[in-house]
mmCIF file with all atom_site columns, C-alpha atoms in Angstrom:
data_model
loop_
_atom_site.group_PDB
_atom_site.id
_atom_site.type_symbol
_atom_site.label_atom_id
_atom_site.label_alt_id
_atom_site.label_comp_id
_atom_site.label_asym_id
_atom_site.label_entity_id
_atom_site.label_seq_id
_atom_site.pdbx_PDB_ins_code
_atom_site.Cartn_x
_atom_site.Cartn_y
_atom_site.Cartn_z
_atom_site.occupancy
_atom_site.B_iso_or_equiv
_atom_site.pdbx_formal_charge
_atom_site.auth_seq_id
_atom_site.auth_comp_id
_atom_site.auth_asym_id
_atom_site.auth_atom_id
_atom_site.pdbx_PDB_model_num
ATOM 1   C CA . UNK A 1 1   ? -42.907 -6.857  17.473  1.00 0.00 ? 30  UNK A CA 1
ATOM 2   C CA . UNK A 1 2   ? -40.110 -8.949  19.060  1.00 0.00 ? 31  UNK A CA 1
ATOM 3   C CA . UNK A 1 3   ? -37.978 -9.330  15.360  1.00 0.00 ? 32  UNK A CA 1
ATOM 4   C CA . UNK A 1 4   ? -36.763 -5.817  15.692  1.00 0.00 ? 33  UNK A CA 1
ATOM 5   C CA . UNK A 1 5   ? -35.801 -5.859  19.667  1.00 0.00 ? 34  UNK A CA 1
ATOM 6   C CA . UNK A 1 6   ? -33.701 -9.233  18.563  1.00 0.00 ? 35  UNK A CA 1
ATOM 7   C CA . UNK A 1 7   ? -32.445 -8.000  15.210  1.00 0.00 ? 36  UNK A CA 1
ATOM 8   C CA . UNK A 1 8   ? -31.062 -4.865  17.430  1.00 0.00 ? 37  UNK A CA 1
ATOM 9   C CA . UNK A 1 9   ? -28.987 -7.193  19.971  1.00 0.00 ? 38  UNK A CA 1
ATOM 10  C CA . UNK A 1 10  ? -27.633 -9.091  17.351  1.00 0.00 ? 39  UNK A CA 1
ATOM 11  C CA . UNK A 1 11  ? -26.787 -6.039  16.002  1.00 0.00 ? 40  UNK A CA 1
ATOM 12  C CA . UNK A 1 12  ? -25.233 -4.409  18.606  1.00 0.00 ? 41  UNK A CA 1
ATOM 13  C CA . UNK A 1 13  ? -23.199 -7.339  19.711  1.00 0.00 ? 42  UNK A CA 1
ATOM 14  C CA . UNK A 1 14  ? -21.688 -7.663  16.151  1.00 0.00 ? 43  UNK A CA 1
ATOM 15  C CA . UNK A 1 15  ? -20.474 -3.681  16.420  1.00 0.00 ? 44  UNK A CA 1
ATOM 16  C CA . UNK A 1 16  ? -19.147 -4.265  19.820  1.00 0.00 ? 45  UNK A CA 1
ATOM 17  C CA . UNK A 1 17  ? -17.264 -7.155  18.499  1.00 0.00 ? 46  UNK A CA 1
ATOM 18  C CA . UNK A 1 18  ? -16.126 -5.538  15.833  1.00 0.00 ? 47  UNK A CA 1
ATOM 19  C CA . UNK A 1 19  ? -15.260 -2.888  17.685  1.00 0.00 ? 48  UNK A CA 1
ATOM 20  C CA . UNK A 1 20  ? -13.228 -5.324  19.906  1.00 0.00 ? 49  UNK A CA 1
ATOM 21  C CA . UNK A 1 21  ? -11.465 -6.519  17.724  1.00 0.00 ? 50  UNK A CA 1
ATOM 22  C CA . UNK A 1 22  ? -10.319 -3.560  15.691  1.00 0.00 ? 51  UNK A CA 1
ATOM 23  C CA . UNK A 1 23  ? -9.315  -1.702  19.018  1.00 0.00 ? 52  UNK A CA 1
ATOM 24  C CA . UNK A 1 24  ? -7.204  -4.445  19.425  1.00 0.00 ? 53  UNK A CA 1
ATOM 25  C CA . UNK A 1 25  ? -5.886  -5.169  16.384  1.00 0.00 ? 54  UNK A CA 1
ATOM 26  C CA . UNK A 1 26  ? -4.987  -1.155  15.747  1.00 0.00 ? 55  UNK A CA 1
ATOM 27  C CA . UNK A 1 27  ? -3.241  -1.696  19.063  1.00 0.00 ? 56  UNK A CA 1
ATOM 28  C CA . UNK A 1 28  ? -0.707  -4.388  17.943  1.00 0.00 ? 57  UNK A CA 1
ATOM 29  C CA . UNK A 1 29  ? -0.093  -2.229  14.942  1.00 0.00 ? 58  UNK A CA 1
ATOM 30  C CA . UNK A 1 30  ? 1.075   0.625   16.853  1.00 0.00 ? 59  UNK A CA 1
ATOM 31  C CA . UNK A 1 31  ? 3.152   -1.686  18.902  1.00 0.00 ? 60  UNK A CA 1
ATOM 32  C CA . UNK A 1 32  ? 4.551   -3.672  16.000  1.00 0.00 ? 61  UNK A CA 1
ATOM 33  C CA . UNK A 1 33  ? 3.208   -6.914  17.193  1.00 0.00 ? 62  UNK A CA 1
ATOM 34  C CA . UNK A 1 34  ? 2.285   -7.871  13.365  1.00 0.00 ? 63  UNK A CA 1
ATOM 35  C CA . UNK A 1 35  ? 1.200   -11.182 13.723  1.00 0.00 ? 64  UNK A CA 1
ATOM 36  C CA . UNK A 1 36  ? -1.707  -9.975  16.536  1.00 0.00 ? 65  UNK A CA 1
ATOM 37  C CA . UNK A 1 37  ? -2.502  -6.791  14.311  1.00 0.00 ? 66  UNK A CA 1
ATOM 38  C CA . UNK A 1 38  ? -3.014  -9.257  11.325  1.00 0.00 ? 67  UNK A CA 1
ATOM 39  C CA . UNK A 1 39  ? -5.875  -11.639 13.350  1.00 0.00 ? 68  UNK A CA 1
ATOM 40  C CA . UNK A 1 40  ? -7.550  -8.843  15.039  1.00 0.00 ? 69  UNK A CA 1
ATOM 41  C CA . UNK A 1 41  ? -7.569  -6.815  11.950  1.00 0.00 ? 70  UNK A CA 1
ATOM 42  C CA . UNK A 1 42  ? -8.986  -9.899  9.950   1.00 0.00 ? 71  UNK A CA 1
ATOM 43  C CA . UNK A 1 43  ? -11.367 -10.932 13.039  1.00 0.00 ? 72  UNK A CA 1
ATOM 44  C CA . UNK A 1 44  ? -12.483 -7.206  13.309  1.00 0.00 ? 73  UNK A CA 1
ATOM 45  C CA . UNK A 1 45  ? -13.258 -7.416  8.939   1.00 0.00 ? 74  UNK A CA 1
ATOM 46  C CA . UNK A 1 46  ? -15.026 -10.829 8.984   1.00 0.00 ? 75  UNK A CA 1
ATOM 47  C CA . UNK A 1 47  ? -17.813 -8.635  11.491  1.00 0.00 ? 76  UNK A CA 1
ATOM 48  C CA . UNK A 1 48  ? -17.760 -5.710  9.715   1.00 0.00 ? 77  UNK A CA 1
ATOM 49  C CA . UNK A 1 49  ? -15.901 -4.768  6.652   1.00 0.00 ? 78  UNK A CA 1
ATOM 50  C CA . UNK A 1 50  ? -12.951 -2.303  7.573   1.00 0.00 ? 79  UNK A CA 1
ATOM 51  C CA . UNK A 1 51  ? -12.464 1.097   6.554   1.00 0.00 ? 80  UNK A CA 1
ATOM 52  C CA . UNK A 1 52  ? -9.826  2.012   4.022   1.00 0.00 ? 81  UNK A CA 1
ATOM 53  C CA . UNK A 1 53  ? -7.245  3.109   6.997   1.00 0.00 ? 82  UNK A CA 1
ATOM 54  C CA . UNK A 1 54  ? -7.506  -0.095  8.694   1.00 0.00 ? 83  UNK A CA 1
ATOM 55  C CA . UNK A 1 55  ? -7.742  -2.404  5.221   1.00 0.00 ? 84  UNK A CA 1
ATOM 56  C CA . UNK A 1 56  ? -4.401  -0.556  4.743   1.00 0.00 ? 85  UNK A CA 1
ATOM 57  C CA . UNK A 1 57  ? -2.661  -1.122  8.492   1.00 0.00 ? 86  UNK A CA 1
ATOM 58  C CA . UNK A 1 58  ? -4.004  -5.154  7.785   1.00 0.00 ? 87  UNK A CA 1
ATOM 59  C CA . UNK A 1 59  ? -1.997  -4.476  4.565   1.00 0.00 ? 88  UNK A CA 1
ATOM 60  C CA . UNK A 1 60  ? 0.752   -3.323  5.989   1.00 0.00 ? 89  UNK A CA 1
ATOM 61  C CA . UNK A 1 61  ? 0.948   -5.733  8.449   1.00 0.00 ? 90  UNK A CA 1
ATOM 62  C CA . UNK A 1 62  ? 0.829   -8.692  6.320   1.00 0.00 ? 91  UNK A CA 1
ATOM 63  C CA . UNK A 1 63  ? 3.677   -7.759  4.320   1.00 0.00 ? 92  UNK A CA 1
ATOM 64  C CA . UNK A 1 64  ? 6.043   -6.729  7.124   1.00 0.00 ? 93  UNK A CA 1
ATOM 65  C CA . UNK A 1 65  ? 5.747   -10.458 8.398   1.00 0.00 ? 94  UNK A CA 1
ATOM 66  C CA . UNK A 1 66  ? 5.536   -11.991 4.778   1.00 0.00 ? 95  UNK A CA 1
ATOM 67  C CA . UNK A 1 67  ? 2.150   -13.411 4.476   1.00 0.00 ? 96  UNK A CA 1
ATOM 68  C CA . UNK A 1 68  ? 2.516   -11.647 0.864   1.00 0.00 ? 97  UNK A CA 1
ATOM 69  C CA . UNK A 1 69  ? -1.325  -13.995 0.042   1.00 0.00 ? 98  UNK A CA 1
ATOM 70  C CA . UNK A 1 70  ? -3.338  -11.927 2.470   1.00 0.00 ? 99  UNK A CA 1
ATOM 71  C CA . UNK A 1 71  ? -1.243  -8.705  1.890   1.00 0.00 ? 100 UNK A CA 1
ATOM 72  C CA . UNK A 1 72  ? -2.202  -8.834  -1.875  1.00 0.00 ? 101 UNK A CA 1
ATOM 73  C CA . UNK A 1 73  ? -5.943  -9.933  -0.772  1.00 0.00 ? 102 UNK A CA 1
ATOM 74  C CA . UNK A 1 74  ? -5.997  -6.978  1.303   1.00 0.00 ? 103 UNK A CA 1
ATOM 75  C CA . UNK A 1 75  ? -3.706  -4.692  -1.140  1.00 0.00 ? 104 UNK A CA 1
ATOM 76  C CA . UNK A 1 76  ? -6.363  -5.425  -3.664  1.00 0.00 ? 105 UNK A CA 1
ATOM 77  C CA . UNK A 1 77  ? -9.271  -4.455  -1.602  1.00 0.00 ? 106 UNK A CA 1
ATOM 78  C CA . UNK A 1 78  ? -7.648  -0.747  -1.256  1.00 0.00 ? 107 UNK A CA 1
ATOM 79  C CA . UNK A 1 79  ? -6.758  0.082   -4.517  1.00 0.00 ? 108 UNK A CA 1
ATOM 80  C CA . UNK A 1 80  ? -10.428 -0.641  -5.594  1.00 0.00 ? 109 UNK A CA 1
ATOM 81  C CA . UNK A 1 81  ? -11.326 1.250   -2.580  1.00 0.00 ? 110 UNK A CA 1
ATOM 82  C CA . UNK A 1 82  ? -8.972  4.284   -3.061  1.00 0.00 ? 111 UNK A CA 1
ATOM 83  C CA . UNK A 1 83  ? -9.927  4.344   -6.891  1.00 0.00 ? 112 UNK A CA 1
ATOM 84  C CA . UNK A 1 84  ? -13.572 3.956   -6.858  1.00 0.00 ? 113 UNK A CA 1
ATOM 85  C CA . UNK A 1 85  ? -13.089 7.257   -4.114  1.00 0.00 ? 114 UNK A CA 1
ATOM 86  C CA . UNK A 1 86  ? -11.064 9.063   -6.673  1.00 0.00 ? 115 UNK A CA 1
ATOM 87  C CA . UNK A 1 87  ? -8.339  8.981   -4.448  1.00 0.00 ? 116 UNK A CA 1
ATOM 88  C CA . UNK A 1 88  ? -5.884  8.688   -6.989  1.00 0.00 ? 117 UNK A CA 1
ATOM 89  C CA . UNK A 1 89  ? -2.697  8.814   -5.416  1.00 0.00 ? 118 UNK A CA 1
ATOM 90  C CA . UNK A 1 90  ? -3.459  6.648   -2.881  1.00 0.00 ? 119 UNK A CA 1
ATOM 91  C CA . UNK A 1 91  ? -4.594  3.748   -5.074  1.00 0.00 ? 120 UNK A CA 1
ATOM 92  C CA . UNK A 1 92  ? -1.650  4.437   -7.590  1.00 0.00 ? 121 UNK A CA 1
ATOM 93  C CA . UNK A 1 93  ? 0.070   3.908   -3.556  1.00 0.00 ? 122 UNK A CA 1
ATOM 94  C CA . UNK A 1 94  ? -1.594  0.456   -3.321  1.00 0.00 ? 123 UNK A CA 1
ATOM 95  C CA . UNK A 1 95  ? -0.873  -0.464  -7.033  1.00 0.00 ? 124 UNK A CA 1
ATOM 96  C CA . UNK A 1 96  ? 3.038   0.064   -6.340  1.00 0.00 ? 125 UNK A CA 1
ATOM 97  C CA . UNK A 1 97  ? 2.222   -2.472  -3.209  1.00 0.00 ? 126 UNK A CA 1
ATOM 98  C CA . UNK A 1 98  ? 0.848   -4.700  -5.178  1.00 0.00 ? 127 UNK A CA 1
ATOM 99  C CA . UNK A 1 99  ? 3.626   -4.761  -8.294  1.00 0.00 ? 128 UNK A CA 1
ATOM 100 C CA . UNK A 1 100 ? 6.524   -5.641  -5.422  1.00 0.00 ? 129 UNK A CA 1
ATOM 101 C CA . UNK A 1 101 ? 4.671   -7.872  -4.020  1.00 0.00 ? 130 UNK A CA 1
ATOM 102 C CA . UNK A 1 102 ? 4.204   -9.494  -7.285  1.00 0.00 ? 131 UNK A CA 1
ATOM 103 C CA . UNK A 1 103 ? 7.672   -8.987  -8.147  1.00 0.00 ? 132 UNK A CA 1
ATOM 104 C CA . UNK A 1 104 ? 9.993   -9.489  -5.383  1.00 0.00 ? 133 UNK A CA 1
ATOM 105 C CA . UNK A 1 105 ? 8.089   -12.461 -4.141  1.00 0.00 ? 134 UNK A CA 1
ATOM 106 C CA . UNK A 1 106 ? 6.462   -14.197 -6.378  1.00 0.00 ? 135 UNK A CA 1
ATOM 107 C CA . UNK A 1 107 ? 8.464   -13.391 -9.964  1.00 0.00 ? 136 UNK A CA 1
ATOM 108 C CA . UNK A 1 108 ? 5.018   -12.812 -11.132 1.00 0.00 ? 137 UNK A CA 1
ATOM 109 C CA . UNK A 1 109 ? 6.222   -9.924  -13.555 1.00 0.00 ? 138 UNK A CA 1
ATOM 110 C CA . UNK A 1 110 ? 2.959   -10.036 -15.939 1.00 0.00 ? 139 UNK A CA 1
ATOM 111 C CA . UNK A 1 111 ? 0.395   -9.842  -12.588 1.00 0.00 ? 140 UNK A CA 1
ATOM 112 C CA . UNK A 1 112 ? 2.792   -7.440  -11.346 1.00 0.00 ? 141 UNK A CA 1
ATOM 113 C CA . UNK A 1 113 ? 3.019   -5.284  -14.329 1.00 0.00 ? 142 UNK A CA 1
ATOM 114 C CA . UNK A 1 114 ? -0.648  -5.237  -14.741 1.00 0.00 ? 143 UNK A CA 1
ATOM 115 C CA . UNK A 1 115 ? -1.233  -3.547  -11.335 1.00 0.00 ? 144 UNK A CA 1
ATOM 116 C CA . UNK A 1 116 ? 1.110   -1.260  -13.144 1.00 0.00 ? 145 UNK A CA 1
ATOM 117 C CA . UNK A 1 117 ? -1.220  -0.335  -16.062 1.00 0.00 ? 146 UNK A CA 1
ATOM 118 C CA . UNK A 1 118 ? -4.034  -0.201  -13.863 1.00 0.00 ? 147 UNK A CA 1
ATOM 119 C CA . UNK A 1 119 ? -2.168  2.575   -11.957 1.00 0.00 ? 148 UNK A CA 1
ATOM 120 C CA . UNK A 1 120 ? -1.120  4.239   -14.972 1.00 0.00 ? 149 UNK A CA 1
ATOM 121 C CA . UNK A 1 121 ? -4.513  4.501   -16.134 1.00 0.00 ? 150 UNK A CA 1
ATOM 122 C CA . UNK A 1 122 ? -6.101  5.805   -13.321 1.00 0.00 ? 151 UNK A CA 1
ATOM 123 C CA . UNK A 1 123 ? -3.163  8.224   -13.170 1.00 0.00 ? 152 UNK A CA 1
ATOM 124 C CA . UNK A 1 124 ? -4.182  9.419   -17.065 1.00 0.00 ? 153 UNK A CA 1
ATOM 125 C CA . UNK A 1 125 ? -7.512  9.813   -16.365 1.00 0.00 ? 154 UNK A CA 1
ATOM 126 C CA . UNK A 1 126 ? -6.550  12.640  -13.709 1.00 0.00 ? 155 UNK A CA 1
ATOM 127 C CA . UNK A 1 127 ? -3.278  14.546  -15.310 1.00 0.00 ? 156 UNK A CA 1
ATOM 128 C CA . UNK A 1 128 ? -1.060  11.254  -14.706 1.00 0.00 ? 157 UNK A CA 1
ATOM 129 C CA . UNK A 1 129 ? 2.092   13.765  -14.122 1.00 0.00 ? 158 UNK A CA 1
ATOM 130 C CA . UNK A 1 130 ? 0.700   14.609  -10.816 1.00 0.00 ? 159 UNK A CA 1
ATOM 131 C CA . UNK A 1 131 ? 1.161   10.941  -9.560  1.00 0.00 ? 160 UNK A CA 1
ATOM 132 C CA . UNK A 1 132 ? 4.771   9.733   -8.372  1.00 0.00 ? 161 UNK A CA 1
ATOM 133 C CA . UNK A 1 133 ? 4.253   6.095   -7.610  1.00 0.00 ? 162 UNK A CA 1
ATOM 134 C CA . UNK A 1 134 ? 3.983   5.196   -11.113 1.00 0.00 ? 163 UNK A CA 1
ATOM 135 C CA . UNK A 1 135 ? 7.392   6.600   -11.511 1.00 0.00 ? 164 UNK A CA 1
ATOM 136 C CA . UNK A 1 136 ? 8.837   3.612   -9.329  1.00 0.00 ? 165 UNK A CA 1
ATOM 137 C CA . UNK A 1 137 ? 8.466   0.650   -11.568 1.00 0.00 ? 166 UNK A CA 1
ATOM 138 C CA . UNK A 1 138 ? 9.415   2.716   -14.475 1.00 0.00 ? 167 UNK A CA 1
ATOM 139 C CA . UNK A 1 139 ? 12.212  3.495   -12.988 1.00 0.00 ? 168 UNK A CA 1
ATOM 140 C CA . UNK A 1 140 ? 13.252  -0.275  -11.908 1.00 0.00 ? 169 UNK A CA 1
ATOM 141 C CA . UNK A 1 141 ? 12.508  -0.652  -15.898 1.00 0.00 ? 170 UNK A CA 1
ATOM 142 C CA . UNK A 1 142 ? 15.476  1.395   -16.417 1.00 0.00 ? 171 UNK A CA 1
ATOM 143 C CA . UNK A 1 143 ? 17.716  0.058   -14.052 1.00 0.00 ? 172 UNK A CA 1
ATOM 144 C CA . UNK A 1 144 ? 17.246  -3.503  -16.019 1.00 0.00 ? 173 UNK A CA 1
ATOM 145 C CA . UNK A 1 145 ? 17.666  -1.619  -19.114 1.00 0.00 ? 174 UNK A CA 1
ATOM 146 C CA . UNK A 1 146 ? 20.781  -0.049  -17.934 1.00 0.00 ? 175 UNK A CA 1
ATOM 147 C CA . UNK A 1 147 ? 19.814  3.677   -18.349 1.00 0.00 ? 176 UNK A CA 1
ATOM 148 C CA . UNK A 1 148 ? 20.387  4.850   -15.027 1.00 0.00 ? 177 UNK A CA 1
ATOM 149 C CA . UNK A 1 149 ? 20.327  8.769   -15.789 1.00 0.00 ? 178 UNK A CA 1
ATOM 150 C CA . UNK A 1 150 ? 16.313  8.145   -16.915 1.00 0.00 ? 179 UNK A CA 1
ATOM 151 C CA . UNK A 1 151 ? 16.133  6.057   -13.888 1.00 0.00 ? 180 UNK A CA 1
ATOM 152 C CA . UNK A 1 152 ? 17.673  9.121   -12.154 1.00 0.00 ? 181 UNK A CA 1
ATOM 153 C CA . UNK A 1 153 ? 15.022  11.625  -13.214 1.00 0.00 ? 182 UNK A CA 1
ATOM 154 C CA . UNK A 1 154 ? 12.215  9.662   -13.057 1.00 0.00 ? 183 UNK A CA 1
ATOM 155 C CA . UNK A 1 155 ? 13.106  9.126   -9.319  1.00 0.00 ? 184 UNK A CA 1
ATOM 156 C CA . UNK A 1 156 ? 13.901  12.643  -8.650  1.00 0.00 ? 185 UNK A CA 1
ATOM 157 C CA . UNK A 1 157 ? 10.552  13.575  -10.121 1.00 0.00 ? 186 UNK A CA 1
ATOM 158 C CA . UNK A 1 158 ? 8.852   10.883  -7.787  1.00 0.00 ? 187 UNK A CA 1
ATOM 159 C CA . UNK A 1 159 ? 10.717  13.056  -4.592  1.00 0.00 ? 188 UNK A CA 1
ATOM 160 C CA . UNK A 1 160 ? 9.502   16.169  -5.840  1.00 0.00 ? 189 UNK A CA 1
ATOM 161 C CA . UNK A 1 161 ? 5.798   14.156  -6.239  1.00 0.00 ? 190 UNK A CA 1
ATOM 162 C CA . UNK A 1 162 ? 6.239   12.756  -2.732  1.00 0.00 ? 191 UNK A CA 1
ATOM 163 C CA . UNK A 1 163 ? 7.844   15.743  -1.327  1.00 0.00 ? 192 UNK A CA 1
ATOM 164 C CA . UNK A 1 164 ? 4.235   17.682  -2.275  1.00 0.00 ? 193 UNK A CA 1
ATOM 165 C CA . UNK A 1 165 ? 2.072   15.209  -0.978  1.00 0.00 ? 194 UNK A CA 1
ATOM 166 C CA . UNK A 1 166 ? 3.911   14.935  2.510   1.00 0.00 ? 195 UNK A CA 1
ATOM 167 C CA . UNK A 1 167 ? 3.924   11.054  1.724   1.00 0.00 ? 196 UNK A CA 1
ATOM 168 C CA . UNK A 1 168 ? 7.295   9.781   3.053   1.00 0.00 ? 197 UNK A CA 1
ATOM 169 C CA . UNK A 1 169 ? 7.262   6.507   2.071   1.00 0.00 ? 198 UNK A CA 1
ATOM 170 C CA . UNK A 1 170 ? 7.586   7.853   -1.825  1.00 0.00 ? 199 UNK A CA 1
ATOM 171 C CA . UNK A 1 171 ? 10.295  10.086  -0.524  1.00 0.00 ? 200 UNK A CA 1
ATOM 172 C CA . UNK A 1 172 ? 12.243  7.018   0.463   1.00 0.00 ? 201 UNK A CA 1
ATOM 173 C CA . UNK A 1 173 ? 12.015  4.879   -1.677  1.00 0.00 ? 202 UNK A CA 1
ATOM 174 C CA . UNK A 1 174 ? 12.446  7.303   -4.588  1.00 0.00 ? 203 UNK A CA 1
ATOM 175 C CA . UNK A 1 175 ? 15.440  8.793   -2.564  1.00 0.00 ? 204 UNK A CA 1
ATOM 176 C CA . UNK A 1 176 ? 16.585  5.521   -2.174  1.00 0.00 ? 205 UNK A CA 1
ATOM 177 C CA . UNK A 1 177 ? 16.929  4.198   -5.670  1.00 0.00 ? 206 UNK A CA 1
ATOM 178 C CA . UNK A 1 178 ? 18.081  7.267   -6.967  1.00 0.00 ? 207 UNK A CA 1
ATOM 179 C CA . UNK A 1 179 ? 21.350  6.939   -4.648  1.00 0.00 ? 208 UNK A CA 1
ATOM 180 C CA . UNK A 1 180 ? 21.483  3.353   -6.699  1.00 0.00 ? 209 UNK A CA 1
ATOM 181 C CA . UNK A 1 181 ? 21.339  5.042   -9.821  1.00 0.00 ? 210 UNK A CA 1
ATOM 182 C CA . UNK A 1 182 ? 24.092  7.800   -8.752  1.00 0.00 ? 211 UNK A CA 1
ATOM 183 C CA . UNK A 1 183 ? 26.200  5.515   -7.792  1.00 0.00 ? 212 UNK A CA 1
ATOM 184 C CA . UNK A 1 184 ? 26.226  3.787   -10.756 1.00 0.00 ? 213 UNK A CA 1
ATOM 185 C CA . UNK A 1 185 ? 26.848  6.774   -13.274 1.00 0.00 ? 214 UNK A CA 1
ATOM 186 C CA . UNK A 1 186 ? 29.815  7.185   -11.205 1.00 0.00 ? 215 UNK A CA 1
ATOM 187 C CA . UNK A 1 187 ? 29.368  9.439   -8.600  1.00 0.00 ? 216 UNK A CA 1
ATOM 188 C CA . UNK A 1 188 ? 29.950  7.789   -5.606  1.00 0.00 ? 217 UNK A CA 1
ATOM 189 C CA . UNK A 1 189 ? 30.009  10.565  -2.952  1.00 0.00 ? 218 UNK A CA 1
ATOM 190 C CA . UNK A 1 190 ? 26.266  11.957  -4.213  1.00 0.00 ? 219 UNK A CA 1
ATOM 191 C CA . UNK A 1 191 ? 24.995  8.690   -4.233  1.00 0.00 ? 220 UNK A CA 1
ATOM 192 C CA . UNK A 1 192 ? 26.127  6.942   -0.837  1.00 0.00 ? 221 UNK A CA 1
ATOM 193 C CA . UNK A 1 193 ? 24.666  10.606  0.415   1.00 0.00 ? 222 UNK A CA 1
ATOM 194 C CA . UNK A 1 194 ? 21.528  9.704   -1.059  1.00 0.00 ? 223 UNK A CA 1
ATOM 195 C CA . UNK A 1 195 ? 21.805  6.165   0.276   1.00 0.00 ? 224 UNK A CA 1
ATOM 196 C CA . UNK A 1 196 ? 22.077  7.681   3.436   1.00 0.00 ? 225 UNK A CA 1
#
């Protein structure tokens, strides 16, 4: 009779710890105080795993201050989140993560790539042209290829994709590179615009 009464404190003292920690940690985020977000989010998971939001704030997190090991760890943990969900465009979101992660720091272009493929496929499975992230590395394909006017509409397609899903960060990015790519077909005014 007295397993259950015990089993119940313990049980309650882990959620308010988690709890705890994750108010906390959620806090720092907001404030940009990375390095705190990081330990309160990881504190906070080693209680009780986090949900997706918070696995991706941890995420987040981690890469803004460069521990690009535990932003990959957590990266990871989302896309299989976000795909086993059916939440496609967020886990092709993740995958894209994960590939500059691999990329830019690392140079690990065949890890990197095969985040790629794992997007793609989950993309195909659901009407891939519906998905913008995809678009991204495809596009930084073309850029080391040299065809920047594929680059170019692959990246404008990506805005529209980003544009329809309200998801800003696409927006950017996309919006971003394809200044890069107008400015090197020549047009320098339309680009810096897009730069800016």
């Amino acid at each position: 009779p007295m397993a259950p009464d015990w089993r119940d404190r313990q049980e309650g003292k882990a959620m308010n710890e988690h709890a705890r920690h994750l108010v906390a940690a959620r806090e720092h985020h907001r404030a940009s105080r990375w390095v705190q977000a990081c330990e309160g989010y990881s504190a906070a998971d080693r209680v009780t795993p986090l949900g997706i939001e918070d696995l991706e704030g941890w995420a987040e997190a981690a890469q803004i201050i460069g521990r690009v090991d535990e932003a990959i760890d957590v990266l990871a943990r989302c896309f299989e989140r976000r795909a086993q969900s059916g939440e496609i465009h967020e886990a092709t979101r993740a995958a894209y993560w994960l590939w500059s992660a691999h990329v830019f720091t690392r140079g690990e272009f065949a890890i990197a790539a095969g985040w790629v493929e794992r997007a793609r496929s989950l993309a195909a499975a659901r009407q891939s042209g519906r998905y913008g992230w995809p678009l991204i590395p495809q596009a930084y394909g073309c850029f080391g290829a040299g065809d920047y006017e594929t680059a170019k509409g692959l990246l404008h397609r990506a805005v529209e994709l980003g544009l329809g899903r309200g998801d800003a960060d696409l927006v950017t990015i996309a919006t971003t590179m394809c200044g890069r790519a107008t400015l090197k077909l020549g047009s320098m005014d339309s680009g810096l615009a897009l730069l800016d």
